[in-house]
mmCIF file with all atom_site columns, C-alpha atoms in Angstrom:
data_model
loop_
_atom_site.group_PDB
_atom_site.id
_atom_site.type_symbol
_atom_site.label_atom_id
_atom_site.label_alt_id
_atom_site.label_comp_id
_atom_site.label_asym_id
_atom_site.label_entity_id
_atom_site.label_seq_id
_atom_site.pdbx_PDB_ins_code
_atom_site.Cartn_x
_atom_site.Cartn_y
_atom_site.Cartn_z
_atom_site.occupancy
_atom_site.B_iso_or_equiv
_atom_site.pdbx_formal_charge
_atom_site.auth_seq_id
_atom_site.auth_comp_id
_atom_site.auth_asym_id
_atom_site.auth_atom_id
_atom_site.pdbx_PDB_model_num
ATOM 1  C CA . UNK A 1 1  ? -13.002 -2.124  -11.095 1.00 0.00 ? 137 UNK A CA 1
ATOM 2  C CA . UNK A 1 2  ? -16.424 -1.448  -9.600  1.00 0.00 ? 138 UNK A CA 1
ATOM 3  C CA . UNK A 1 3  ? -16.994 -3.085  -5.883  1.00 0.00 ? 139 UNK A CA 1
ATOM 4  C CA . UNK A 1 4  ? -20.140 -4.719  -5.604  1.00 0.00 ? 140 UNK A CA 1
ATOM 5  C CA . UNK A 1 5  ? -19.931 -5.766  -1.741  1.00 0.00 ? 141 UNK A CA 1
ATOM 6  C CA . UNK A 1 6  ? -17.417 -5.762  0.958   1.00 0.00 ? 142 UNK A CA 1
ATOM 7  C CA . UNK A 1 7  ? -14.402 -3.582  1.953   1.00 0.00 ? 143 UNK A CA 1
ATOM 8  C CA . UNK A 1 8  ? -10.853 -3.967  0.807   1.00 0.00 ? 144 UNK A CA 1
ATOM 9  C CA . UNK A 1 9  ? -7.636  -1.711  1.409   1.00 0.00 ? 145 UNK A CA 1
ATOM 10 C CA . UNK A 1 10 ? -5.574  -0.863  -1.931  1.00 0.00 ? 146 UNK A CA 1
ATOM 11 C CA . UNK A 1 11 ? -1.982  0.080   -1.422  1.00 0.00 ? 147 UNK A CA 1
ATOM 12 C CA . UNK A 1 12 ? 0.468   1.024   -4.425  1.00 0.00 ? 148 UNK A CA 1
ATOM 13 C CA . UNK A 1 13 ? 3.965   0.062   -3.373  1.00 0.00 ? 149 UNK A CA 1
ATOM 14 C CA . UNK A 1 14 ? 5.403   3.461   -2.051  1.00 0.00 ? 150 UNK A CA 1
ATOM 15 C CA . UNK A 1 15 ? 1.886   5.271   -2.271  1.00 0.00 ? 151 UNK A CA 1
ATOM 16 C CA . UNK A 1 16 ? -0.822  5.876   0.152   1.00 0.00 ? 152 UNK A CA 1
ATOM 17 C CA . UNK A 1 17 ? -3.419  3.240   0.918   1.00 0.00 ? 153 UNK A CA 1
ATOM 18 C CA . UNK A 1 18 ? -7.086  3.566   -0.270  1.00 0.00 ? 154 UNK A CA 1
ATOM 19 C CA . UNK A 1 19 ? -10.016 1.777   1.331   1.00 0.00 ? 155 UNK A CA 1
ATOM 20 C CA . UNK A 1 20 ? -12.660 0.918   -1.203  1.00 0.00 ? 156 UNK A CA 1
ATOM 21 C CA . UNK A 1 21 ? -16.256 -0.387  -0.672  1.00 0.00 ? 157 UNK A CA 1
ATOM 22 C CA . UNK A 1 22 ? -19.484 -1.240  -2.246  1.00 0.00 ? 158 UNK A CA 1
ATOM 23 C CA . UNK A 1 23 ? -20.254 1.498   -4.872  1.00 0.00 ? 159 UNK A CA 1
ATOM 24 C CA . UNK A 1 24 ? -16.729 2.901   -5.507  1.00 0.00 ? 160 UNK A CA 1
ATOM 25 C CA . UNK A 1 25 ? -15.073 2.642   -8.851  1.00 0.00 ? 161 UNK A CA 1
ATOM 26 C CA . UNK A 1 26 ? -11.389 2.984   -9.674  1.00 0.00 ? 162 UNK A CA 1
ATOM 27 C CA . UNK A 1 27 ? -8.920  1.999   -12.134 1.00 0.00 ? 163 UNK A CA 1
ATOM 28 C CA . UNK A 1 28 ? -5.592  0.109   -11.615 1.00 0.00 ? 164 UNK A CA 1
ATOM 29 C CA . UNK A 1 29 ? -2.926  1.088   -14.368 1.00 0.00 ? 165 UNK A CA 1
ATOM 30 C CA . UNK A 1 30 ? -0.876  -1.130  -16.212 1.00 0.00 ? 166 UNK A CA 1
ATOM 31 C CA . UNK A 1 31 ? 2.307   -2.243  -14.335 1.00 0.00 ? 167 UNK A CA 1
ATOM 32 C CA . UNK A 1 32 ? 0.430   -1.653  -10.648 1.00 0.00 ? 168 UNK A CA 1
ATOM 33 C CA . UNK A 1 33 ? 2.551   -3.000  -8.065  1.00 0.00 ? 169 UNK A CA 1
ATOM 34 C CA . UNK A 1 34 ? 1.003   -3.216  -4.531  1.00 0.00 ? 170 UNK A CA 1
ATOM 35 C CA . UNK A 1 35 ? -1.217  -4.994  -2.139  1.00 0.00 ? 171 UNK A CA 1
ATOM 36 C CA . UNK A 1 36 ? -4.949  -5.711  -2.092  1.00 0.00 ? 172 UNK A CA 1
ATOM 37 C CA . UNK A 1 37 ? -6.142  -6.566  1.653   1.00 0.00 ? 173 UNK A CA 1
ATOM 38 C CA . UNK A 1 38 ? -9.460  -7.904  1.870   1.00 0.00 ? 174 UNK A CA 1
ATOM 39 C CA . UNK A 1 39 ? -11.276 -6.894  5.214   1.00 0.00 ? 175 UNK A CA 1
ATOM 40 C CA . UNK A 1 40 ? -14.819 -8.090  4.529   1.00 0.00 ? 176 UNK A CA 1
ATOM 41 C CA . UNK A 1 41 ? -15.424 -10.613 1.513   1.00 0.00 ? 177 UNK A CA 1
ATOM 42 C CA . UNK A 1 42 ? -15.291 -8.324  -1.585  1.00 0.00 ? 178 UNK A CA 1
ATOM 43 C CA . UNK A 1 43 ? -17.083 -8.792  -4.887  1.00 0.00 ? 179 UNK A CA 1
ATOM 44 C CA . UNK A 1 44 ? -16.251 -7.077  -7.864  1.00 0.00 ? 180 UNK A CA 1
ATOM 45 C CA . UNK A 1 45 ? -16.635 -6.309  -11.488 1.00 0.00 ? 181 UNK A CA 1
ATOM 46 C CA . UNK A 1 46 ? -13.768 -5.488  -13.558 1.00 0.00 ? 182 UNK A CA 1
ATOM 47 C CA . UNK A 1 47 ? -12.395 -5.121  -17.136 1.00 0.00 ? 183 UNK A CA 1
ATOM 48 C CA . UNK A 1 48 ? -8.914  -6.349  -18.687 1.00 0.00 ? 184 UNK A CA 1
ATOM 49 C CA . UNK A 1 49 ? -8.037  -4.176  -21.636 1.00 0.00 ? 185 UNK A CA 1
ATOM 50 C CA . UNK A 1 50 ? -5.604  -5.576  -23.758 1.00 0.00 ? 186 UNK A CA 1
#
């Protein structure tokens, strides 16, 4: 996932929260369980690999 604009907080269940903002890239692994809190309207690009 690549964040184009905005700010969000992603937290895996039982894990540490991570703030992501424009320019950040990351991978959510298969089976991810957690929350995605939008602090500012967030635009993103993402790929789903089957």
